CSV table of C-alpha atoms in Angstrom, one decimal:
chain,number,residue,atom,x,y,z
A,128,MET,CA,56.1,113.6,58.5
A,129,GLY,CA,55.5,117.3,59.4
A,130,VAL,CA,52.5,117.5,57.1
A,131,LEU,CA,51.0,114.4,58.8
A,132,PHE,CA,51.3,115.8,62.3
A,133,LYS,CA,49.8,119.2,61.1
A,134,ILE,CA,46.8,117.4,59.6
A,135,ALA,CA,46.6,115.2,62.8
A,136,TRP,CA,46.7,118.3,65.0
A,137,ARG,CA,44.0,120.0,62.9
A,138,ASN,CA,41.7,117.0,63.2
A,139,ILE,CA,42.2,116.8,66.9
A,140,ARG,CA,41.2,120.5,67.3
A,141,GLU,CA,38.2,120.2,65.0
A,142,HIS,CA,36.7,117.3,66.8
A,143,LYS,CA,36.8,118.7,70.3
A,144,VAL,CA,34.1,116.5,72.0
A,145,LYS,CA,35.5,113.2,70.8
A,146,THR,CA,39.1,114.4,71.5
A,147,ALA,CA,38.0,115.4,75.1
A,148,ILE,CA,36.4,111.9,75.7
A,149,ILE,CA,39.4,110.0,74.5
A,150,SER,CA,41.9,112.2,76.3
A,151,LEU,CA,40.0,112.0,79.6
A,152,ILE,CA,40.0,108.2,79.4
A,153,MET,CA,43.7,108.1,78.7
A,154,ILE,CA,44.6,110.7,81.3
A,155,ILE,CA,42.8,108.8,84.0
A,156,GLY,CA,44.2,105.4,82.9
A,157,ILE,CA,47.8,106.6,82.8
A,158,MET,CA,47.4,108.5,86.1
A,159,VAL,CA,46.1,105.4,87.8
A,160,LEU,CA,48.9,103.4,86.2
A,161,VAL,CA,51.6,105.8,87.4
A,162,ILE,CA,50.3,106.2,90.9
A,163,GLY,CA,49.6,102.5,91.4
A,164,ASN,CA,52.9,101.2,90.1
A,165,SER,CA,54.8,103.9,92.0
A,166,LEU,CA,53.0,102.9,95.2
A,167,MET,CA,53.8,99.2,94.6
A,168,ASP,CA,57.4,99.9,93.6
A,169,THR,CA,58.0,102.0,96.7
A,170,ALA,CA,56.4,99.3,98.8
A,171,THR,CA,58.5,96.6,97.2
A,172,LYS,CA,61.7,98.5,97.9
A,173,GLY,CA,60.5,99.1,101.4
A,174,ILE,CA,59.9,95.4,101.9
A,175,GLU,CA,63.3,94.6,100.6
A,176,ARG,CA,65.0,97.1,102.9
A,177,TYR,CA,62.8,95.8,105.7
A,178,TYR,CA,64.1,92.3,105.4
A,179,THR,CA,67.7,92.7,104.2
A,180,LYS,CA,68.5,95.3,106.8
A,181,ASN,CA,66.8,93.6,109.8
A,182,TYR,CA,66.4,89.8,109.3
A,183,THR,CA,67.7,88.1,106.2
A,184,GLY,CA,70.6,90.0,104.7
A,185,HIS,CA,70.9,90.0,100.9
A,186,LEU,CA,71.7,86.3,100.5
A,187,MET,CA,71.1,83.1,102.5
A,188,ILE,CA,73.4,80.2,102.2
A,189,THR,CA,72.0,76.7,103.0
A,190,GLY,CA,72.6,73.1,102.3
A,191,ARG,CA,71.3,71.9,99.0
A,192,THR,CA,67.7,70.8,99.4
A,193,LYS,CA,64.3,70.5,97.8
A,194,GLY,CA,61.2,72.4,98.8
A,195,ASN,CA,60.5,76.0,99.8
A,196,LEU,CA,63.1,76.5,102.5
A,197,THR,CA,62.9,79.9,104.3
A,198,LEU,CA,64.5,81.4,107.4
A,199,PHE,CA,61.5,80.0,109.3
A,200,GLY,CA,62.0,76.5,108.0
A,201,TYR,CA,60.1,74.8,105.2
A,202,GLN,CA,56.9,76.5,104.2
A,203,ASP,CA,55.4,73.7,102.1
A,204,MET,CA,54.4,70.0,102.4
A,205,THR,CA,58.0,68.9,102.4
A,206,ALA,CA,58.3,70.1,106.0
A,207,MET,CA,56.9,66.8,107.2
A,208,GLU,CA,59.3,64.8,105.1
A,209,GLN,CA,62.7,66.4,105.8
A,210,THR,CA,64.7,68.4,108.3
A,211,VAL,CA,66.5,71.7,107.5
A,212,PRO,CA,69.9,70.6,106.2
A,213,ARG,CA,73.2,71.6,107.9
A,214,ILE,CA,75.5,73.7,105.8
A,215,PRO,CA,78.2,71.3,104.5
A,216,GLU,CA,81.9,72.3,104.9
A,217,TYR,CA,80.7,75.4,106.9
A,218,SER,CA,84.2,76.6,107.9
A,219,GLU,CA,85.4,76.4,104.3
A,220,ILE,CA,82.4,78.4,103.1
A,221,LEU,CA,82.7,81.0,105.8
A,222,GLU,CA,86.3,81.6,105.0
A,223,PHE,CA,85.5,82.1,101.4
A,224,VAL,CA,82.5,84.4,102.0
A,225,ARG,CA,84.6,86.6,104.4
A,226,SER,CA,87.3,86.9,101.7
A,227,LEU,CA,84.9,88.5,99.2
A,228,PRO,CA,85.5,92.3,99.1
A,229,TYR,CA,81.9,93.2,98.7
A,230,VAL,CA,80.6,91.3,101.8
A,231,ALA,CA,79.9,93.6,104.7
A,232,GLU,CA,78.8,91.1,107.4
A,233,VAL,CA,77.8,87.5,107.9
A,234,ASN,CA,75.6,85.8,110.5
A,235,PRO,CA,75.2,82.1,111.1
A,236,GLN,CA,71.8,80.9,112.4
A,237,VAL,CA,69.7,77.9,113.4
A,238,SER,CA,65.9,77.9,113.2
A,239,THR,CA,63.3,75.7,114.9
A,240,ILE,CA,59.8,75.8,116.4
A,241,ALA,CA,59.0,74.8,120.0
A,242,MET,CA,56.1,74.8,122.4
A,243,VAL,CA,56.6,76.9,125.5
A,244,SER,CA,55.5,75.7,128.9
A,245,LYS,CA,56.0,76.4,132.6
A,246,GLU,CA,55.5,73.6,135.1
A,247,ASP,CA,52.4,71.8,133.8
A,248,ASP,CA,51.0,74.7,131.8
A,249,THR,CA,51.5,74.8,128.0
A,250,LEU,CA,51.7,78.6,127.3
A,251,THR,CA,52.3,79.2,123.6
A,252,ALA,CA,54.4,78.3,120.6
A,253,THR,CA,57.4,80.3,119.3
A,254,GLN,CA,59.8,80.3,116.4
A,255,LEU,CA,63.4,80.2,117.7
A,256,PHE,CA,66.4,81.7,116.0
A,257,GLY,CA,69.5,80.2,117.4
A,258,ILE,CA,72.2,82.9,117.3
A,259,VAL,CA,75.5,84.1,118.7
A,260,PRO,CA,74.6,87.5,120.2
A,261,ASP,CA,77.7,89.4,119.1
A,262,GLN,CA,77.4,88.3,115.5
A,263,TYR,CA,73.7,88.8,115.3
A,264,GLN,CA,73.9,92.4,116.6
A,265,ARG,CA,76.7,93.3,114.2
A,266,MET,CA,74.6,91.9,111.3
A,267,PHE,CA,71.4,93.7,112.4
A,268,PRO,CA,72.5,96.5,114.7
A,269,ASP,CA,69.3,98.6,114.6
A,270,ASN,CA,66.4,96.2,115.1
A,271,VAL,CA,66.6,94.6,118.5
A,272,GLU,CA,65.2,96.8,121.4
A,273,LEU,CA,65.7,95.3,124.9
A,274,ILE,CA,62.7,95.9,127.2
A,275,LYS,CA,64.0,94.0,130.2
A,276,GLY,CA,67.2,92.2,130.9
A,277,SER,CA,70.0,91.5,128.4
A,278,PHE,CA,71.5,89.0,126.0
A,279,TRP,CA,73.3,86.1,127.6
A,280,GLY,CA,77.1,86.3,127.9
A,281,PRO,CA,79.8,84.4,126.0
A,282,GLY,CA,79.6,80.7,126.9
A,283,GLU,CA,76.3,81.1,128.6
A,284,GLN,CA,72.8,79.9,127.7
A,285,GLY,CA,69.5,81.7,127.6
A,286,ILE,CA,66.6,83.1,125.6
A,287,LEU,CA,65.3,86.6,124.8
A,288,LEU,CA,61.6,86.3,124.7
A,289,ASN,CA,59.7,88.5,122.2
A,290,GLU,CA,57.5,91.0,123.9
A,291,PRO,CA,54.3,90.1,122.0
A,292,LEU,CA,54.8,86.5,123.1
A,293,ALA,CA,55.4,87.5,126.7
A,294,GLU,CA,52.2,89.6,126.6
A,295,ALA,CA,50.2,86.7,125.0
A,296,ILE,CA,51.4,84.3,127.8
A,297,GLU,CA,50.3,86.8,130.5
A,298,ARG,CA,46.9,87.2,128.8
A,299,ARG,CA,46.2,83.5,128.4
A,300,SER,CA,47.6,82.2,131.7
A,301,GLY,CA,48.1,85.2,134.0
A,302,ILE,CA,51.8,84.3,134.2
A,303,ALA,CA,54.1,87.4,133.9
A,304,VAL,CA,57.4,86.2,132.5
A,305,GLU,CA,60.4,88.0,133.9
A,306,PRO,CA,64.2,87.8,133.4
A,307,GLY,CA,65.5,84.9,135.5
A,308,ASP,CA,62.4,82.7,135.0
A,309,LYS,CA,62.9,79.3,133.5
A,310,LEU,CA,60.7,78.0,130.7
A,311,LEU,CA,60.4,74.6,129.2
A,312,PHE,CA,60.8,74.3,125.4
A,313,THR,CA,59.6,71.2,123.5
A,314,SER,CA,60.1,70.4,119.9
A,315,ALA,CA,59.1,67.4,117.9
A,316,GLY,CA,59.7,66.1,114.4
A,317,MET,CA,59.1,62.8,112.5
A,318,LEU,CA,62.9,62.5,112.0
A,319,THR,CA,64.3,64.1,115.1
A,320,GLY,CA,61.8,62.9,117.7
A,321,MET,CA,60.8,64.9,120.8
A,322,ARG,CA,63.4,67.1,122.5
A,323,ILE,CA,62.9,69.1,125.7
A,324,ARG,CA,65.1,71.9,127.1
A,325,GLU,CA,64.7,74.1,130.1
A,326,VAL,CA,66.1,77.6,129.4
A,327,GLU,CA,66.5,80.7,131.5
A,328,VAL,CA,64.9,83.9,130.2
A,329,THR,CA,67.6,86.5,130.2
A,330,GLY,CA,65.5,89.3,128.8
A,331,ILE,CA,62.4,90.6,127.0
A,332,PHE,CA,62.8,92.3,123.6
A,333,ARG,CA,61.0,93.5,120.6
A,334,PHE,CA,61.9,94.0,117.0
A,335,LYS,CA,61.7,97.7,116.0
A,336,GLN,CA,60.5,96.6,112.6
A,337,SER,CA,58.2,93.6,112.9
A,338,ASN,CA,55.1,91.9,111.5
A,339,LEU,CA,52.8,89.0,112.5
A,340,GLN,CA,55.3,86.4,111.6
A,341,LEU,CA,58.3,88.0,113.3
A,342,ASP,CA,56.3,88.7,116.4
A,343,MET,CA,56.4,84.9,117.0
A,344,VAL,CA,60.3,84.8,116.9
A,345,SER,CA,62.4,84.6,120.0
A,346,LEU,CA,66.2,84.6,120.1
A,347,MET,CA,67.9,81.6,121.8
A,348,ASP,CA,71.5,80.6,122.4
A,349,VAL,CA,72.6,78.3,119.6
A,350,SER,CA,73.5,75.4,121.8
A,351,ASN,CA,69.9,74.9,123.0
A,352,ALA,CA,68.5,75.8,119.6
A,353,ARG,CA,70.6,73.0,118.0
A,354,ALA,CA,69.4,70.5,120.6
A,355,LEU,CA,65.7,71.4,119.9
A,356,ALA,CA,66.4,71.2,116.1
A,357,GLY,CA,67.9,67.8,116.5
A,358,MET,CA,71.3,68.9,115.4
A,359,VAL,CA,73.3,66.4,117.3
A,360,VAL,CA,76.4,64.2,116.5
A,361,GLY,CA,74.2,61.3,115.6
A,362,SER,CA,72.5,61.5,112.2
A,363,ALA,CA,68.7,61.9,112.1
A,364,ASP,CA,68.5,60.5,108.6
A,365,THR,CA,66.9,57.2,107.9
A,366,VAL,CA,69.4,54.4,107.4
A,367,GLU,CA,69.0,52.0,104.5
A,368,LEU,CA,70.4,48.5,105.2
A,369,ALA,CA,71.9,46.4,102.5
A,370,ASP,CA,70.5,42.9,101.8
A,371,ASP,CA,73.2,41.1,103.7
A,372,GLU,CA,72.7,43.4,106.7
A,373,ASN,CA,69.0,42.7,106.7
A,374,PHE,CA,69.8,39.0,106.6
A,375,PHE,CA,71.7,39.2,109.9
A,376,VAL,CA,69.3,41.6,111.6
A,377,GLY,CA,66.3,39.5,110.5
A,378,GLU,CA,62.7,40.4,111.4
A,379,ILE,CA,62.4,42.5,114.6
A,380,ASP,CA,59.4,41.7,116.8
A,381,ALA,CA,58.9,44.4,119.4
A,382,ASP,CA,56.6,42.3,121.5
A,383,ASN,CA,59.1,39.4,121.8
A,384,ILE,CA,61.9,41.8,122.7
A,385,PHE,CA,59.9,43.2,125.7
A,386,ASP,CA,58.5,39.8,126.6
A,387,SER,CA,62.0,38.4,126.9
A,388,LEU,CA,63.3,41.4,128.8
A,389,PHE,CA,60.6,41.4,131.5
A,390,ALA,CA,60.5,37.6,131.8
A,391,GLU,CA,63.8,37.9,133.6
A,392,VAL,CA,62.2,40.1,136.3
A,393,GLU,CA,60.8,38.1,139.2
A,394,THR,CA,57.1,38.8,140.0
A,395,GLU,CA,57.7,38.6,143.7
A,396,GLU,CA,57.6,41.9,145.5
A,397,GLU,CA,61.2,43.0,145.7
A,398,GLU,CA,62.8,46.4,145.7
A,399,PHE,CA,65.4,47.0,143.0
A,400,GLY,CA,67.9,49.8,143.2
A,401,ASP,CA,68.6,52.4,140.5
A,402,ASP,CA,71.7,50.5,139.4
A,403,TYR,CA,69.5,47.5,138.5
A,404,TRP,CA,67.0,49.4,136.4
A,405,PHE,CA,69.8,51.4,134.5
A,406,SER,CA,71.6,48.1,133.9
A,407,LEU,CA,68.5,47.0,131.8
A,408,LEU,CA,69.4,49.8,129.4
A,409,GLY,CA,72.7,48.3,128.6
A,410,GLU,CA,75.7,50.3,127.5
A,411,THR,CA,74.7,53.9,127.2
A,412,GLU,CA,78.0,55.6,126.3
A,413,SER,CA,77.4,55.4,122.6
A,414,ARG,CA,73.9,56.7,122.8
A,415,ASP,CA,75.0,59.6,125.1
A,416,GLN,CA,77.8,60.4,122.6
A,417,SER,CA,75.3,60.5,119.7
A,418,ASN,CA,73.2,63.0,121.6
A,419,LEU,CA,76.0,65.5,122.0
A,420,GLU,CA,75.6,68.9,120.3
A,421,ASP,CA,77.1,69.1,116.9
A,422,THR,CA,79.0,72.4,117.7
A,423,GLY,CA,80.0,73.0,114.1
A,424,ALA,CA,76.5,72.7,112.7
A,425,TRP,CA,74.6,75.7,111.2
A,426,GLN,CA,71.5,75.7,109.0
A,427,TYR,CA,71.8,79.2,107.6
A,428,LEU,CA,74.6,81.7,106.8
A,429,LEU,CA,73.1,85.1,106.2
A,430,VAL,CA,75.2,87.5,104.1
A,431,ARG,CA,74.8,91.3,104.0
A,432,LEU,CA,76.6,93.0,101.0
A,433,GLU,CA,78.2,96.4,100.9
A,434,ASP,CA,75.7,97.3,98.1
A,435,GLU,CA,72.9,95.3,96.6
A,436,ARG,CA,74.4,95.9,93.1
A,437,TYR,CA,76.9,93.1,94.0
A,438,LEU,CA,74.0,90.6,94.4
A,439,LYS,CA,74.3,88.9,91.0
A,440,GLN,CA,78.1,88.8,91.3
A,441,ALA,CA,77.9,87.2,94.8
A,442,GLU,CA,75.5,84.5,93.5
A,443,ARG,CA,77.9,83.7,90.6
A,444,ASP,CA,81.0,83.6,92.8
A,445,LEU,CA,79.4,81.4,95.4
A,446,ALA,CA,77.9,79.0,92.8
A,447,GLN,CA,81.3,78.7,91.2
A,448,PHE,CA,83.0,78.1,94.5
A,449,PHE,CA,80.4,75.3,95.4
A,450,ALA,CA,80.9,73.7,92.0
A,451,GLU,CA,84.7,73.8,92.1
A,452,HIS,CA,84.9,72.3,95.6
A,453,ASN,CA,82.0,69.9,95.1
A,454,ILE,CA,80.1,71.3,98.1
A,455,PRO,CA,76.3,70.5,98.1
A,456,ALA,CA,75.3,74.0,99.2
A,457,GLU,CA,73.3,76.8,97.5
A,458,THR,CA,72.3,80.4,97.8
A,459,ARG,CA,68.8,81.7,98.3
A,460,SER,CA,67.5,85.3,97.8
A,461,TRP,CA,66.2,87.5,100.6
A,462,ARG,CA,62.7,86.9,99.3
A,463,GLN,CA,63.1,83.1,99.6
A,464,GLY,CA,64.5,83.7,103.1
A,465,ALA,CA,61.7,86.0,104.2
A,466,GLY,CA,59.0,83.4,103.3
A,467,ALA,CA,55.3,83.7,103.1
A,468,ILE,CA,54.9,87.3,104.3
A,469,ALA,CA,57.2,88.8,101.6
A,470,GLU,CA,55.7,86.6,98.9
A,471,MET,CA,52.2,87.7,99.9
A,472,SER,CA,53.2,91.3,99.3
A,473,TYR,CA,54.6,90.4,95.8
A,474,GLY,CA,51.4,88.5,95.2
A,475,ILE,CA,49.3,91.6,95.9
A,476,LYS,CA,51.5,93.5,93.4
A,477,ARG,CA,50.8,90.9,90.7
A,478,ILE,CA,47.1,91.1,91.4
A,479,PHE,CA,47.3,94.9,91.1
A,480,ASN,CA,49.1,94.6,87.8
A,481,GLY,CA,46.4,92.2,86.6
A,482,VAL,CA,43.7,94.8,87.5
A,483,VAL,CA,45.7,97.4,85.6
A,484,LEU,CA,45.8,95.1,82.6
A,485,VAL,CA,42.0,94.7,82.7
A,486,ILE,CA,41.6,98.5,82.9
A,487,ALA,CA,43.9,98.9,79.9
A,488,VAL,CA,41.9,96.5,77.8
A,489,VAL,CA,38.7,98.2,78.7
A,490,ALA,CA,40.3,101.6,77.8
A,491,ILE,CA,41.5,100.3,74.5
A,492,ILE,CA,38.0,99.1,73.6
A,493,ILE,CA,36.4,102.4,74.5
A,494,ILE,CA,39.1,104.4,72.7
A,495,MET,CA,38.8,102.1,69.6
A,496,ASN,CA,35.0,102.6,69.5
A,497,THR,CA,35.3,106.3,69.8
A,498,LEU,CA,37.9,106.4,67.0
A,499,VAL,CA,35.7,104.3,64.8
A,500,ILE,CA,32.9,106.8,65.2
A,501,SER,CA,35.3,109.7,64.6
A,502,ILE,CA,36.7,108.1,61.4
A,503,THR,CA,33.3,107.1,60.1
A,504,GLU,CA,32.1,110.8,60.4
A,505,ARG,CA,35.2,111.8,58.4
A,506,MET,CA,34.8,109.2,55.7
A,507,ALA,CA,33.9,111.6,53.0
A,508,GLU,CA,37.0,113.8,53.8
A,509,ILE,CA,39.2,110.8,53.7
A,510,GLY,CA,37.6,109.6,50.4
A,511,THR,CA,38.2,112.9,48.8
A,512,MET,CA,41.9,112.8,49.9
A,513,ARG,CA,42.3,109.4,48.3
A,514,ALA,CA,40.4,110.5,45.1
A,515,ILE,CA,42.9,113.3,44.6
A,516,GLY,CA,45.9,111.0,44.9
A,517,ALA,CA,46.5,110.2,48.6
A,518,GLN,CA,47.8,106.7,48.9
A,519,LYS,CA,46.6,104.1,51.4
A,520,GLY,CA,49.9,104.3,53.3
A,521,PHE,CA,49.5,108.1,53.7
A,522,VAL,CA,46.0,107.7,55.1
A,523,ARG,CA,47.1,104.9,57.4
A,524,ARG,CA,50.0,107.0,58.7
A,525,MET,CA,47.7,110.0,59.1
A,526,VAL,CA,45.3,108.1,61.4
A,527,LEU,CA,48.2,106.6,63.3
A,528,ALA,CA,49.9,110.0,63.8
A,529,GLU,CA,46.6,111.5,65.0
A,530,THR,CA,46.1,108.6,67.6
A,531,LEU,CA,49.7,108.7,68.8
A,532,LEU,CA,49.7,112.5,69.1
A,533,LEU,CA,46.5,112.3,71.2
A,534,SER,CA,47.9,109.5,73.3
A,535,GLY,CA,51.2,111.3,73.8
A,536,ILE,CA,49.5,114.5,75.0
A,537,SER,CA,47.1,112.6,77.2
A,538,GLY,CA,49.8,110.4,78.6
A,539,THR,CA,52.1,113.3,79.5
A,540,ILE,CA,49.2,115.0,81.3
A,541,GLY,CA,48.4,111.8,83.2
A,542,ILE,CA,52.0,111.3,84.2
A,543,VAL,CA,52.3,114.9,85.5
A,544,LEU,CA,49.1,114.7,87.4
A,545,GLY,CA,50.2,111.3,88.9
A,546,GLY,CA,53.5,112.8,89.9
A,547,ILE,CA,51.8,115.7,91.7
A,548,ILE,CA,49.5,113.3,93.6
A,549,LEU,CA,52.5,111.1,94.6
A,550,LEU,CA,54.4,114.2,95.8
A,551,ILE,CA,51.4,115.1,98.0
A,552,LEU,CA,51.2,111.6,99.4
A,553,ASN,CA,54.9,111.6,100.0
A,554,VAL,CA,54.6,114.7,102.2
A,555,ILE,CA,51.5,113.4,104.0
A,556,GLY,CA,52.6,109.7,104.3
A,557,LEU,CA,50.3,106.8,104.3
A,558,GLU,CA,50.1,105.2,107.7
A,559,ALA,CA,49.4,101.5,108.1
A,560,SER,CA,46.1,101.2,109.9
A,561,ASN,CA,46.7,97.5,110.7
A,562,ALA,CA,49.2,94.7,110.5
A,563,PHE,CA,48.2,93.8,107.0
A,564,TYR,CA,49.0,97.2,105.6
A,565,GLU,CA,52.2,97.3,107.6
A,566,ILE,CA,53.3,94.2,105.8
A,567,LEU,CA,52.2,95.6,102.4
A,568,TYR,CA,53.9,98.9,103.0
A,569,GLY,CA,57.1,97.4,104.3
A,570,GLY,CA,56.8,99.5,107.4
A,571,PRO,CA,54.4,101.6,109.5
A,572,VAL,CA,54.4,104.5,107.0
A,573,LEU,CA,54.6,104.5,103.2
A,574,ARG,CA,55.9,107.6,101.5
A,575,PRO,CA,55.5,106.9,97.8
A,576,GLU,CA,57.9,108.2,95.2
A,577,LEU,CA,57.5,108.6,91.5
A,578,SER,CA,59.0,105.4,90.0
A,579,LEU,CA,61.0,105.7,86.8
A,580,SER,CA,59.9,102.2,85.8
A,581,ALA,CA,56.3,103.3,86.2
A,582,VAL,CA,56.8,106.3,84.0
A,583,VAL,CA,58.5,104.1,81.3
A,584,MET,CA,55.8,101.5,81.5
A,585,SER,CA,53.2,104.3,81.2
A,586,PHE,CA,54.7,105.5,77.9
A,587,ILE,CA,54.9,102.0,76.6
A,588,VAL,CA,51.2,101.6,77.4
A,589,VAL,CA,50.4,104.9,75.7
A,590,VAL,CA,52.2,103.7,72.5
A,591,VAL,CA,50.6,100.2,72.6
A,592,VAL,CA,47.1,101.7,73.2
A,593,GLY,CA,47.6,104.1,70.3
A,594,LEU,CA,48.8,101.4,67.9
A,595,ILE,CA,46.0,98.9,68.9
A,596,SER,CA,43.3,101.6,69.0
A,597,SER,CA,44.1,102.9,65.6
A,598,SER,CA,44.4,99.6,63.8
A,599,TYR,CA,40.7,98.7,63.5
A,600,PRO,CA,39.5,102.2,62.4
A,601,THR,CA,42.3,102.3,59.8
A,602,SER,CA,41.2,98.9,58.5
A,603,ILE,CA,37.7,100.3,58.0
A,604,VAL,CA,39.0,103.2,56.0
A,605,MET,CA,41.2,101.0,53.9
A,606,ARG,CA,38.3,98.6,53.0
A,607,THR,CA,36.1,101.6,51.7
A,608,SER,CA,36.6,102.7,48.1
A,609,PRO,CA,37.2,106.5,47.5
A,610,LEU,CA,33.9,106.7,45.6
A,611,GLN,CA,31.9,105.1,48.5
A,612,ALA,CA,33.6,107.4,51.0
A,613,MET,CA,32.8,110.5,48.9
A,614,GLU,CA,29.2,109.5,48.5
A,615,SER,CA,28.9,109.1,52.3
A,616,ARG,CA,29.0,112.9,52.6
A,617,GLY,CA,25.4,113.2,51.4
A,618,ASP,CA,24.1,110.4,53.6
């Protein structure tokens, strides 16, 4: 093996121009790979910290459901077909989660979307997180900054309006929203119908770490949020009647119902009191009861762990608990909870990796062609070696050793240069020039660090490039007889 590398090192030194060309291509390629993957790995970790620390926790427990359910509701076509499920057996689940030694904090939450209006003016739309202030602030202690007012107190109702929403309302309508003002919130759904609540603004806030999606989020007391989400005692699910039930109900004709109702009202001009009109509604106690808030209902239970290393264990423990107790609940990762914005960041990373793959393929082709020329020029030398007894395996190993040695040296230089550039960028910091880059960076400033996975991947790429690039030139040598190779010296 020592002889092979000595010959390989001699050949590299003797063919300086071709060695320089191949080395430069490899150095640039590996440097781009190291810098790019380190940037993306740093950004990915930043995005994870961004959400787990401030919005989602490490895990999100929900009722079992189909579709892409996030902390902002469904983000696919199933949003029109179903409501966000309640967590079944919530008290039992909560007790178990709090008993796990690696759980740091939990926070139950309700989420819905509502239109905001004042008097007759529709102002804007907002995403509402229904919360209990004490629990929410314990879960996310460093991300809510009060600009005006305060949270509502225990047993009270209210809403903290996000500052970007308050500013948008003032720009569009000239109405400056202040603590103490009352706003009308309207939600509508195919299954839950239309629901309206008037809620007092107790304060204006902003998230210290935010993005375009989170700028639309306001924090509301859970009682009003449940009402707007249709989380009442009565079920919002469609009821399927059995055949015998359909027989007794028969065909319902809405026109006949109303015709018979108003036929009893005399057409003569006569004033009727409120008692008369309410009597037409019939018995309302059952309906009023079905519209009461389901005070034990929650859509999400966010879980923050002592350390993210316990994530897989937490998922296993919870899945086992749900299975043993036959509870139709499931866990979702912070990425699933974060929704479209986080997925977009990971999509950009996948695109970048695709670009790197294309660059690697191009580099392999260029290196392979350069090696073919180099091997062809040395054909006579190789033919002489084979004529005096060198076996095909020896020649094949010699070419491979030369390529790997060159790739190793070039890759090491590329990694070192990439690390130096990353160190400089870490000191300087890459500031997000707009909201898009802030989402991509996972914060306002990205300070990239050399990623161990990027270094390992770079070495793997170096080896793969070396193996693939040397395969074709070696096959050319092996197909040429020693006599033909020696005769090529005089050509």
